[in-house]
């Protein structure tokens, strides 16, 4: 800081810009152009017209060349974004015309090296925001902009947030232009690796051996980029390349090799004793906080999940992806056995018992504890044996796990099938529908867990309660079990989805199970076991008799995947979404369990009546539900304070009493009519509930009138529409 006279005056080099809305005149013109990308012949006319309009705006002071939007983007930033959006059209003459447009835009006074609010110039944004089939067009335009005086600013974390795919692609672009390579920190060793030239690589290493481990602008070393060239990788390792060097996202070369399914390179890195997890945060770069996968196993299971899903890369061979997972599991098991050998050699017998070391049973979640015990005894644990950073979780807590991977883990000695993690949740509670194609595959995985020792009644050790989703979580004792989580997933993802129901309409009351459902016999039996399980939690809520069942959770979480087929099939369009969803799953459950022919399931009917009446009366829940909170960790979130719940129950006493009367009335009427439960709900139940809602509205109106509240016609019409929907009439 300059002191004395003029020390705090504005420096002549200091510039300022107005922040304007993204729809301000100049930016609106650019957006309008982006919506009208045309043929090559008309492109020059569009650019000429656009530049004339911008020049007029600038000369009339209706806009300024220095204006930026809410992201700090100038008109040149915006023009580069248009380029990325139209990248499929860019070729030959297009590229020349586009570069001339950018030069003329700079001539209007738009600063070419203005940095946005993330510190990126327009040319940096071009490089780090795009990776695709026309990378050469991006590089060519960047070269032309560098010739105009553009500068590369330091890369932001955004490029790392887009994952290894973008980071690897952009690094390849660095080498195509000397100026870009220099600005991006690519030394001679990098360039030799990207050129896959053994001669140039040996020369560069001999000339500057320190360059082997120098990172580029996004934290990559030459070893990260050599994974498609095993021979070069061996040369770098022989030159003392760090096999565990992290990029700015924390990913080491083994992650790059796994991502590219470079199996030979994975073997080379394994032989060099690479680590299978990312390094600690202290040793990573400035963008470490965007890394979602802290160990190799979870990284590769997510790769297989994405490949099996609709967003997978069609160029990848599914067999290559599976082999990558298989190699990782085998390597992980091998490292854990080596760690066990070290523990058996140096730890006393009580410690070995505490770790649960036994033949055919790997350490798994206890690996970190074993390392701590060994270090307390001053035993040096090699970095390669620090195999996981799972935070006390077993490998089965991976929410991307599928049946094939689970079976392979079991074959390799992983046995912690029902162990609770630090959040108190079991592997079954972490099974996610997003990891699996359909409900049948999910049920097969659940059945596999149960057949290998997992229990439906395994309780969650602790829960978290908060008044709403934004307040501090408070840890409390839980009464939720595996079966409650499974009930929740049946409601959210299962019984009424297109992959579960047959596409052809059927008469549910009289149709065969095979004609209505696509589930196999084993899956149907498992669904029945889950829905008829009688374990209740400790919740006090009128939606269930004395605590929530798996059935209650299924009904409560209904509607997540409600689809048009089920809506049309059950003629449910007249109901509100929540009511329709609960009723559709009610029908599915009643049909799957053949409830009309099973008198021992009378309690099940009572629960169905209770929940659907509770929903139609719009009573408030005072119970809890399984939910996801932060970093995909599955926990219980109980919404509402303990102080609020008694008050809610007191307010609803009268309605709850009416609900109990209706439950008995519906059960007696069902027995009297002797018709299928689905037909009963579609007929008598719907008509009766319409009458109940109308009565309730009249009572509520009278009470409001007593206290001086004047209702408008709109309020009354809204209630009438709801009642008429219940009756099946059009308003």
XYZ file of C-alpha atoms in Angstrom:
731
model
C 0.000 0.000 0.000
C 1.346 3.456 -0.935
C 1.396 5.942 1.904
C 1.622 9.754 1.861
C -0.045 12.245 -0.476
C -2.179 10.524 -3.056
C -1.545 7.129 -1.464
C -5.221 6.244 -1.345
C -6.238 7.876 -4.634
C -7.775 5.834 -7.484
C -5.009 4.369 -9.627
C -5.244 5.147 -13.365
C -5.151 1.385 -14.101
C -8.228 0.633 -11.991
C -11.325 -0.064 -14.088
C -14.927 -0.585 -13.111
C -17.975 -2.099 -14.790
C -21.692 -1.867 -14.300
C -23.501 -5.060 -13.362
C -26.608 -5.207 -15.530
C -29.419 -7.769 -15.824
C -28.908 -10.630 -18.261
C -31.838 -9.289 -20.323
C -30.376 -5.785 -20.672
C -30.272 -4.475 -24.294
C -26.795 -5.656 -25.314
C -27.075 -9.102 -23.757
C -30.629 -9.485 -25.077
C -29.316 -8.928 -28.610
C -26.733 -11.660 -28.154
C -29.365 -14.030 -26.751
C -31.623 -13.313 -29.714
C -28.762 -14.164 -32.038
C -28.098 -17.406 -30.151
C -31.679 -18.446 -30.872
C -31.256 -17.824 -34.595
C -28.128 -19.740 -35.576
C -28.403 -20.104 -39.356
C -26.558 -21.297 -42.431
C -23.047 -20.194 -43.430
C -24.346 -17.913 -46.194
C -26.494 -15.873 -43.813
C -24.053 -15.897 -40.904
C -22.054 -12.857 -42.039
C -25.253 -10.803 -42.462
C -26.374 -11.729 -38.952
C -23.020 -10.713 -37.499
C -22.984 -7.400 -39.398
C -26.504 -6.579 -38.222
C -25.680 -7.547 -34.633
C -22.519 -5.436 -34.561
C -24.361 -2.390 -35.983
C -27.026 -2.695 -33.277
C -24.402 -3.063 -30.533
C -22.478 -0.070 -31.883
C -25.670 2.017 -31.783
C -26.389 0.978 -28.191
C -22.853 1.842 -27.110
C -22.769 5.204 -28.919
C -26.170 6.221 -27.510
C -25.034 5.275 -23.982
C -27.873 2.756 -23.634
C -25.220 0.159 -22.859
C -21.486 0.068 -22.295
C -18.839 -2.294 -23.714
C -17.674 -2.772 -20.122
C -21.070 -3.966 -18.826
C -21.151 -7.371 -17.151
C -24.063 -9.583 -16.138
C -24.679 -11.152 -12.726
C -21.875 -13.670 -13.370
C -19.322 -11.039 -14.367
C -19.561 -12.017 -18.045
C -18.859 -9.420 -20.724
C -20.284 -9.460 -24.244
C -17.214 -11.463 -25.297
C -17.868 -14.071 -22.608
C -21.418 -14.274 -23.926
C -20.213 -14.609 -27.511
C -17.962 -17.490 -26.475
C -20.924 -19.196 -24.823
C -22.849 -18.858 -28.099
C -19.888 -20.500 -29.810
C -20.087 -23.462 -27.428
C -23.838 -23.769 -27.963
C -23.393 -23.818 -31.745
C -20.276 -26.001 -31.723
C -21.877 -28.636 -33.956
C -22.072 -26.098 -36.807
C -18.552 -24.722 -36.503
C -16.296 -25.735 -39.370
C -14.098 -24.085 -41.972
C -15.592 -20.765 -43.065
C -17.831 -20.628 -39.979
C -14.755 -20.542 -37.764
C -13.134 -17.746 -39.787
C -16.310 -15.621 -39.731
C -16.738 -16.222 -36.010
C -13.185 -15.169 -35.197
C -13.674 -11.986 -37.266
C -16.854 -11.270 -35.308
C -14.969 -11.585 -31.997
C -12.206 -9.273 -33.314
C -14.786 -6.636 -34.346
C -16.547 -7.020 -30.985
C -13.231 -6.274 -29.314
C -12.908 -3.272 -31.631
C -16.151 -1.868 -30.197
C -14.359 -1.612 -26.842
C -15.374 -4.877 -25.170
C -12.360 -5.860 -23.004
C -10.895 -9.171 -24.122
C -9.138 -9.958 -20.845
C -11.864 -8.987 -18.389
C -12.211 -11.754 -15.793
C -15.626 -12.926 -14.615
C -16.563 -13.402 -10.963
C -14.855 -16.821 -10.956
C -11.627 -15.308 -12.275
C -11.896 -16.601 -15.834
C -11.237 -14.723 -19.061
C -13.315 -15.577 -22.127
C -10.577 -17.765 -23.619
C -10.174 -19.676 -20.352
C -13.917 -20.287 -20.273
C -13.771 -21.743 -23.774
C -11.171 -24.289 -22.745
C -12.537 -25.364 -19.419
C -16.267 -25.433 -20.162
C -16.206 -27.612 -23.241
C -15.079 -31.120 -24.118
C -16.643 -32.898 -27.040
C -16.264 -34.069 -30.629
C -15.150 -30.675 -31.984
C -12.363 -29.888 -29.537
C -10.154 -28.859 -32.451
C -12.574 -26.002 -33.252
C -12.347 -24.773 -29.670
C -8.552 -24.887 -29.758
C -8.428 -23.085 -33.117
C -10.646 -20.284 -31.852
C -8.549 -19.993 -28.682
C -5.420 -19.616 -30.798
C -7.041 -16.841 -32.829
C -8.110 -15.076 -29.619
C -4.596 -15.361 -28.210
C -3.372 -13.681 -31.400
C -5.779 -10.815 -30.608
C -4.106 -10.349 -27.215
C -6.301 -12.598 -25.083
C -4.731 -14.123 -22.011
C -5.341 -17.363 -20.158
C -6.293 -16.770 -16.543
C -5.765 -19.451 -13.866
C -8.289 -22.258 -14.215
C -11.190 -22.284 -11.784
C -12.600 -25.236 -9.863
C -15.428 -25.559 -12.379
C -13.326 -27.688 -14.688
C -12.681 -30.131 -11.844
C -16.318 -30.077 -10.841
C -17.048 -31.587 -14.250
C -14.957 -34.641 -13.407
C -12.103 -36.586 -14.886
C -13.704 -36.734 -18.333
C -13.470 -32.984 -18.876
C -10.123 -32.625 -17.107
C -8.552 -35.340 -19.253
C -9.978 -33.931 -22.481
C -8.920 -30.353 -21.755
C -5.423 -31.485 -20.831
C -5.142 -33.023 -24.277
C -6.091 -29.690 -25.833
C -3.261 -27.971 -23.957
C -0.708 -29.688 -26.138
C -2.217 -28.555 -29.449
C -1.153 -24.938 -29.068
C 2.187 -23.815 -27.714
C 0.785 -20.683 -26.114
C -2.022 -22.629 -24.415
C 0.375 -25.332 -23.244
C 2.704 -22.764 -21.723
C -0.103 -20.841 -20.016
C -1.581 -24.093 -18.676
C 1.699 -25.188 -17.144
C 2.393 -28.076 -19.552
C 6.134 -28.726 -19.533
C 8.185 -30.783 -21.970
C 7.457 -34.037 -20.135
C 3.715 -33.395 -20.500
C 4.049 -32.693 -24.203
C 6.112 -35.830 -24.767
C 3.530 -37.954 -22.941
C 0.645 -36.454 -24.906
C 2.596 -37.085 -28.115
C 3.341 -40.652 -26.901
C 6.952 -40.248 -27.987
C 9.390 -42.426 -26.039
C 12.387 -40.562 -27.491
C 11.047 -37.098 -26.538
C 10.012 -38.330 -23.095
C 13.442 -39.732 -22.232
C 15.073 -36.549 -23.530
C 12.762 -34.318 -21.435
C 13.351 -36.373 -18.281
C 17.122 -36.347 -18.796
C 17.095 -32.596 -19.385
C 14.731 -31.672 -16.500
C 14.023 -34.623 -14.141
C 12.060 -32.365 -11.785
C 9.381 -31.868 -14.476
C 8.175 -35.473 -13.963
C 6.218 -34.423 -10.871
C 5.380 -30.825 -11.791
C 1.587 -30.274 -11.940
C -0.155 -28.400 -14.715
C -2.857 -25.746 -14.249
C -5.404 -28.284 -12.992
C -3.072 -30.254 -10.763
C -2.321 -33.139 -13.115
C 1.147 -34.612 -13.385
C 2.426 -36.334 -16.511
C 1.527 -39.696 -14.911
C -2.174 -38.749 -14.873
C -2.099 -38.299 -18.646
C -0.016 -41.387 -19.437
C -2.710 -43.906 -18.544
C -3.437 -44.614 -22.236
C 0.251 -45.237 -22.837
C 1.557 -48.015 -20.517
C 5.099 -47.841 -21.880
C 5.326 -44.137 -21.059
C 3.836 -44.821 -17.639
C 6.634 -47.302 -16.847
C 9.249 -44.761 -17.965
C 7.749 -42.121 -15.662
C 7.558 -44.506 -12.694
C 11.198 -45.506 -13.281
C 11.963 -41.754 -13.197
C 10.426 -41.563 -9.685
C 7.012 -40.243 -10.673
C 4.698 -40.012 -7.639
C 2.072 -42.722 -8.165
C -0.240 -41.090 -5.614
C 0.018 -37.494 -6.824
C -3.481 -35.950 -6.626
C -4.915 -33.520 -9.133
C -6.828 -30.504 -7.816
C -9.878 -32.676 -7.275
C -7.939 -35.248 -5.296
C -7.912 -37.929 -7.978
C -4.696 -39.910 -8.327
C -3.532 -41.685 -11.520
C -5.287 -44.957 -10.520
C -8.632 -43.104 -10.705
C -7.775 -41.865 -14.203
C -6.822 -45.406 -15.263
C -10.080 -46.785 -13.840
C -12.113 -44.086 -15.555
C -10.530 -44.905 -18.920
C -10.745 -48.682 -18.201
C -7.001 -48.821 -18.847
C -6.525 -52.226 -17.253
C -2.837 -52.599 -18.103
C -2.135 -49.215 -16.505
C -4.135 -50.241 -13.432
C -1.874 -53.298 -13.080
C 1.255 -51.151 -13.479
C 0.087 -48.752 -10.760
C -0.849 -51.692 -8.527
C 2.663 -53.111 -8.899
C 3.997 -49.665 -7.939
C 1.947 -49.859 -4.693
C -0.394 -46.997 -5.432
C -3.013 -46.022 -2.860
C -6.679 -46.919 -3.475
C -8.155 -43.806 -1.912
C -7.683 -40.095 -2.398
C -5.156 -38.394 -0.207
C -6.094 -36.307 2.791
C -7.589 -32.864 2.254
C -4.449 -31.203 3.571
C -2.392 -32.593 0.686
C -4.821 -31.757 -2.086
C -5.348 -28.730 -4.274
C -7.752 -25.788 -4.014
C -10.691 -27.661 -5.549
C -10.658 -30.693 -3.228
C -14.128 -29.955 -1.886
C -15.811 -31.019 -5.140
C -14.620 -34.648 -4.967
C -17.581 -36.966 -4.261
C -15.796 -40.347 -4.281
C -13.066 -40.779 -1.703
C -12.069 -44.349 -2.557
C -11.564 -46.310 -5.740
C -14.261 -48.935 -5.105
C -17.053 -46.370 -4.843
C -15.666 -44.553 -7.847
C -15.817 -47.642 -10.095
C -19.232 -48.831 -8.850
C -20.608 -45.456 -9.899
C -18.912 -45.852 -13.272
C -20.748 -49.144 -13.784
C -24.019 -47.586 -12.622
C -23.689 -44.728 -15.133
C -22.763 -47.158 -17.916
C -25.835 -49.301 -17.223
C -28.093 -46.255 -17.081
C -29.309 -44.086 -19.923
C -26.569 -41.485 -19.381
C -23.705 -43.939 -19.872
C -21.156 -43.448 -22.651
C -22.316 -45.632 -25.577
C -18.704 -46.000 -26.727
C -17.759 -47.895 -23.589
C -17.919 -51.669 -23.570
C -19.955 -52.917 -20.626
C -17.480 -55.786 -20.281
C -14.614 -53.292 -19.913
C -16.567 -51.463 -17.205
C -17.297 -54.699 -15.336
C -13.669 -55.801 -15.601
C -12.598 -52.484 -14.047
C -14.899 -53.147 -11.073
C -13.740 -56.769 -10.774
C -10.069 -55.740 -10.780
C -10.719 -53.096 -8.123
C -12.525 -55.541 -5.812
C -9.762 -58.130 -6.235
C -7.072 -55.515 -5.546
C -8.925 -54.202 -2.489
C -9.258 -57.741 -1.057
C -5.550 -58.389 -1.658
C -4.544 -55.194 0.162
C -6.826 -55.985 3.108
C -5.313 -59.460 3.455
C -1.853 -57.882 3.585
C -3.090 -55.505 6.291
C -4.524 -58.456 8.234
C -1.161 -60.250 8.021
C 0.509 -57.150 9.454
C -2.072 -56.965 12.265
C -1.715 -60.653 13.151
C 2.071 -60.271 13.232
C 2.253 -57.216 15.507
C -1.011 -56.960 17.500
C -1.871 -58.896 20.668
C -4.596 -61.530 20.599
C -7.307 -59.335 22.285
C -6.830 -56.692 19.573
C -7.106 -59.325 16.854
C -10.375 -60.507 18.429
C -11.658 -56.927 18.611
C -10.946 -56.482 14.895
C -12.810 -59.703 14.121
C -9.954 -61.171 12.061
C -10.846 -64.706 10.996
C -10.180 -67.005 8.025
C -12.319 -66.091 5.016
C -13.481 -62.834 6.604
C -11.828 -59.528 5.646
C -11.395 -56.483 7.873
C -13.584 -54.242 5.731
C -14.862 -51.381 7.926
C -12.332 -52.210 10.663
C -9.344 -51.478 8.430
C -8.918 -47.927 9.718
C -9.098 -49.154 13.313
C -6.422 -51.768 12.533
C -4.156 -49.049 11.137
C -4.660 -46.944 14.284
C -3.769 -49.912 16.513
C -0.631 -50.653 14.492
C 0.509 -47.023 14.538
C 0.056 -46.865 18.324
C 2.547 -49.732 18.483
C 4.946 -47.762 16.224
C 4.416 -50.149 13.309
C 4.940 -48.512 9.940
C 1.891 -49.109 7.729
C 2.709 -48.701 3.999
C 0.641 -46.122 2.154
C -0.585 -48.845 -0.204
C -2.347 -50.624 2.684
C -4.352 -47.554 3.643
C -7.009 -48.976 1.402
C -10.178 -47.119 2.370
C -11.479 -43.864 3.727
C -15.000 -45.111 4.357
C -15.491 -43.548 7.774
C -16.327 -46.835 9.484
C -18.640 -48.104 6.739
C -18.495 -51.528 5.136
C -18.180 -51.938 1.382
C -21.881 -52.880 1.327
C -22.910 -49.373 2.422
C -22.225 -48.215 -1.134
C -25.514 -46.858 -2.525
C -24.345 -47.597 -6.101
C -23.967 -51.317 -5.410
C -25.730 -53.853 -7.624
C -26.261 -57.593 -7.236
C -23.302 -58.673 -9.361
C -20.911 -56.465 -7.398
C -22.325 -57.624 -4.042
C -21.860 -61.268 -4.985
C -18.274 -60.620 -6.069
C -17.510 -58.819 -2.793
C -18.901 -61.772 -0.852
C -16.775 -64.223 -2.866
C -13.684 -62.165 -2.007
C -14.312 -62.414 1.731
C -16.329 -59.297 2.591
C -18.857 -60.405 5.212
C -20.100 -57.248 7.007
C -23.526 -57.727 5.470
C -25.648 -56.149 8.223
C -23.191 -53.931 10.084
C -24.197 -50.418 11.095
C -22.101 -47.449 9.998
C -21.267 -44.324 11.994
C -24.742 -42.937 11.251
C -26.306 -46.102 12.606
C -27.633 -47.295 9.232
C -27.232 -50.760 7.723
C -26.308 -51.623 4.096
C -29.953 -52.504 3.369
C -30.943 -48.990 4.398
C -28.494 -47.603 1.817
C -29.783 -49.524 -1.198
C -30.771 -46.922 -3.767
C -33.155 -47.416 -6.668
C -30.991 -45.140 -8.813
C -28.220 -47.765 -8.762
C -30.512 -50.388 -10.313
C -32.579 -50.590 -13.500
C -35.915 -51.606 -12.005
C -37.758 -52.821 -8.927
C -37.165 -56.486 -9.693
C -33.385 -56.004 -9.702
C -33.616 -54.052 -6.448
C -35.670 -56.823 -4.853
C -33.154 -59.416 -6.052
C -30.384 -57.457 -4.295
C -32.506 -57.142 -1.136
C -33.260 -60.876 -1.260
C -29.544 -61.604 -1.613
C -28.782 -59.518 1.495
C -31.452 -61.365 3.475
C -30.294 -64.805 2.305
C -26.745 -63.998 3.467
C -27.667 -62.998 6.997
C -29.177 -59.508 6.905
C -32.298 -59.071 9.014
C -35.489 -57.226 8.143
C -35.654 -56.175 11.810
C -32.154 -54.687 12.095
C -32.745 -51.385 13.891
C -31.105 -48.128 12.990
C -28.913 -47.197 15.915
C -29.657 -43.506 15.920
C -31.773 -40.974 14.059
C -31.686 -37.269 13.372
C -34.565 -34.923 14.035
C -35.074 -31.420 12.763
C -38.039 -29.044 12.663
C -37.486 -28.373 8.957
C -34.868 -29.219 6.364
C -32.713 -26.191 7.160
C -32.326 -26.424 10.939
C -29.617 -28.163 12.933
C -30.054 -31.920 13.169
C -30.371 -33.430 16.631
C -29.376 -37.044 17.193
C -31.997 -39.207 18.899
C -32.620 -42.908 19.461
C -34.256 -44.620 16.496
C -36.944 -47.289 16.273
C -36.788 -47.597 12.484
C -35.612 -50.885 10.960
C -34.577 -52.290 7.597
C -38.153 -53.248 6.807
C -39.341 -49.647 7.219
C -36.742 -48.458 4.715
C -37.814 -51.165 2.290
C -41.448 -50.132 2.680
C -40.470 -46.561 1.885
C -38.730 -47.618 -1.330
C -41.706 -49.695 -2.425
C -43.787 -46.535 -2.103
C -41.337 -44.244 -3.837
C -40.051 -46.444 -6.630
C -41.940 -49.639 -6.860
C -45.437 -50.950 -6.942
C -47.011 -48.590 -9.457
C -44.152 -47.847 -11.864
C -44.164 -48.671 -15.597
C -41.405 -51.269 -15.197
C -43.514 -53.122 -12.605
C -47.027 -53.005 -14.049
C -47.893 -54.692 -17.312
C -48.456 -52.180 -20.109
C -51.726 -53.758 -21.238
C -54.853 -52.759 -19.222
C -56.343 -55.564 -17.129
C -59.323 -55.968 -14.843
C -57.549 -55.835 -11.509
C -60.380 -57.324 -9.524
C -60.422 -60.450 -11.685
C -57.063 -60.520 -13.485
C -54.268 -62.996 -12.847
C -51.118 -61.961 -10.995
C -48.976 -62.830 -14.015
C -51.199 -60.717 -16.244
C -50.892 -57.631 -14.048
C -47.334 -57.659 -12.692
C -43.957 -58.133 -14.334
C -42.276 -59.250 -11.082
C -41.054 -62.830 -10.759
C -42.379 -65.173 -8.071
C -39.461 -64.610 -5.666
C -39.829 -60.817 -5.878
C -43.581 -61.021 -5.248
C -43.015 -63.183 -2.166
C -40.470 -60.660 -0.863
C -42.904 -57.769 -1.399
C -45.525 -59.712 0.535
C -43.078 -60.369 3.386
C -42.211 -56.655 3.593
C -45.775 -55.359 3.464
C -47.182 -57.878 5.953
C -44.351 -57.453 8.458
C -45.846 -56.445 11.819
C -42.840 -54.656 13.318
C -43.917 -51.144 14.307
C -41.784 -48.171 15.175
C -42.371 -46.003 18.245
C -44.120 -43.169 16.392
C -47.398 -41.829 17.751
C -49.536 -40.790 14.816
C -53.126 -41.354 13.761
C -51.987 -42.627 10.351
C -51.300 -46.020 11.982
C -52.767 -47.883 14.938
C -49.788 -48.014 17.300
C -46.685 -47.151 15.322
C -45.743 -47.097 11.649
C -45.374 -50.355 9.714
C -43.500 -50.958 6.473
C -46.965 -50.711 4.898
C -47.423 -47.256 6.439
C -44.084 -46.097 5.048
C -45.039 -47.427 1.615
C -48.312 -45.507 1.610
C -46.750 -42.387 3.116
C -44.049 -42.202 0.438
C -46.417 -43.035 -2.416
C -46.467 -41.041 -5.615
C -42.775 -40.387 -6.196
C -42.991 -42.192 -9.522
C -46.750 -41.812 -10.197
C -47.311 -42.249 -13.936
C -50.045 -41.588 -16.423
C -50.678 -45.266 -17.049
C -51.698 -45.952 -13.465
C -53.738 -42.750 -13.338
C -55.782 -43.731 -16.404
C -55.934 -47.384 -15.461
C -57.490 -46.746 -12.071
C -59.659 -43.826 -13.267
C -58.008 -41.747 -10.554
C -57.704 -38.367 -12.284
C -60.413 -36.883 -10.055
C -58.288 -37.289 -6.900
C -55.540 -35.027 -5.629
C -52.040 -36.329 -6.401
C -51.341 -37.433 -2.848
C -54.692 -39.200 -2.502
C -54.362 -40.804 -5.919
C -50.850 -42.056 -5.178
C -51.854 -43.602 -1.840
C -54.893 -45.273 -3.404
C -52.937 -46.668 -6.359
C -50.438 -48.281 -3.997
C -53.348 -49.423 -1.815
C -54.792 -51.244 -4.809
C -51.397 -52.704 -5.733
C -50.840 -53.998 -2.196
C -54.352 -55.445 -1.937
C -53.941 -57.202 -5.272
C -50.431 -58.564 -4.603
C -51.476 -59.947 -1.214
C -54.761 -61.403 -2.537
C -56.320 -59.742 0.477
C -59.905 -60.687 -0.411
C -59.109 -64.377 0.077
C -56.955 -64.085 3.223
C -59.022 -63.503 6.392
C -55.866 -63.520 8.515
C -54.995 -60.146 6.919
C -58.015 -58.309 8.302
C -55.601 -56.058 10.216
C -54.068 -55.129 6.849
C -57.441 -53.855 5.587
C -57.861 -51.765 8.751
C -54.472 -50.143 8.098
C -55.405 -49.407 4.476
C -58.729 -47.848 5.524
C -57.003 -45.852 8.254
C -54.262 -44.351 6.106
C -56.501 -43.408 3.178
C -59.100 -41.763 5.449
C -56.250 -39.949 7.243
C -55.029 -38.655 3.866
C -58.458 -37.557 2.613
C -59.213 -35.697 5.864
C -55.863 -33.910 5.395
C -54.704 -34.717 8.914
C -51.127 -33.856 9.840
C -48.521 -36.557 10.404
C -46.694 -36.536 13.729
C -44.516 -39.512 12.853
C -41.129 -39.794 11.182
C -39.963 -40.985 7.808
C -36.753 -42.348 6.278
C -35.097 -39.621 4.240
C -31.816 -38.596 2.640
C -29.796 -35.854 4.257
C -26.444 -34.570 3.017
C -23.854 -36.496 0.986
C -26.326 -39.274 0.186
C -26.210 -40.588 3.752
C -29.507 -42.218 4.612
C -30.869 -41.096 7.969
C -34.219 -40.648 9.625
C -35.475 -37.093 9.666
C -38.371 -36.416 11.993
C -40.105 -33.211 10.976
C -41.552 -31.230 13.867
C -40.543 -30.513 17.454
C -41.615 -32.775 20.300
C -43.423 -29.726 21.749
C -45.504 -29.372 18.560
C -46.729 -32.938 18.364
C -49.002 -33.071 21.421
C -50.576 -29.821 20.284
C -51.227 -31.233 16.799
C -52.737 -34.391 18.258
C -54.996 -32.327 20.533
C -56.202 -30.193 17.611
C -57.029 -33.305 15.575
C -58.803 -35.281 18.330
C -62.282 -34.718 16.931
C -61.300 -35.668 13.377
C -59.399 -38.717 14.591
C -62.482 -39.899 16.495
C -64.509 -39.514 13.309
C -61.841 -41.472 11.442
C -62.094 -44.378 13.928
C -65.855 -44.501 13.387
C -65.377 -44.554 9.622
C -62.834 -47.386 9.805
C -65.338 -49.625 11.615
C -68.124 -48.581 9.254
C -66.021 -49.385 6.176
C -64.937 -52.759 7.540
C -68.521 -53.753 8.369
C -69.774 -52.546 4.985
C -66.989 -54.416 3.180
C -67.948 -57.638 4.950
C -71.599 -57.025 4.176
C -71.129 -56.267 0.458
C -68.738 -59.148 -0.193
C -67.059 -57.478 -3.163
C -63.308 -57.155 -3.971
C -61.535 -54.470 -1.929
C -60.562 -52.481 -5.019
C -64.187 -52.318 -6.157
C -65.198 -51.342 -2.626
C -62.765 -48.406 -2.639
C -63.886 -47.313 -6.107
C -67.547 -47.471 -5.121
C -68.827 -47.197 -1.572
C -65.655 -45.792 -0.009
C -65.379 -42.943 -2.534
C -69.043 -41.954 -2.273
C -68.999 -42.043 1.527
C -65.801 -39.980 1.753
C -67.352 -37.356 -0.547
C -70.240 -37.025 1.895
C -67.872 -36.847 4.870
C -65.856 -34.051 3.232
C -69.026 -32.113 2.493
C -70.187 -32.464 6.102
C -66.775 -31.385 7.339
C -66.866 -28.324 5.100
C -70.276 -27.291 6.429
C -69.070 -27.663 10.044
C -65.895 -25.693 9.331
C -67.902 -22.953 7.618
C -70.250 -22.656 10.613
C -67.317 -22.408 13.029
C -65.656 -19.704 10.951
C -68.890 -17.743 10.774
C -69.199 -17.871 14.583
C -65.846 -16.166 15.016
C -66.611 -13.550 12.338
C -64.593 -14.853 9.391
C -66.205 -14.057 6.033
C -65.563 -16.642 3.309
C -65.381 -15.691 -0.351
C -67.131 -17.640 -3.095
C -63.761 -18.866 -4.365
C -63.128 -20.761 -1.106
C -66.515 -22.467 -1.286
C -66.079 -23.326 -4.967
C -62.694 -24.893 -4.253
C -64.222 -27.240 -1.679
C -67.110 -28.099 -4.007
C -64.668 -29.001 -6.758
C -62.842 -31.320 -4.380
C -66.101 -33.029 -3.333
C -67.243 -33.416 -6.923
C -63.909 -34.960 -7.872
C -64.492 -37.469 -5.112
C -67.932 -38.227 -6.525
C -66.536 -38.623 -10.011
C -68.516 -35.736 -11.531
C -67.185 -32.893 -13.674
C -67.557 -29.407 -12.262
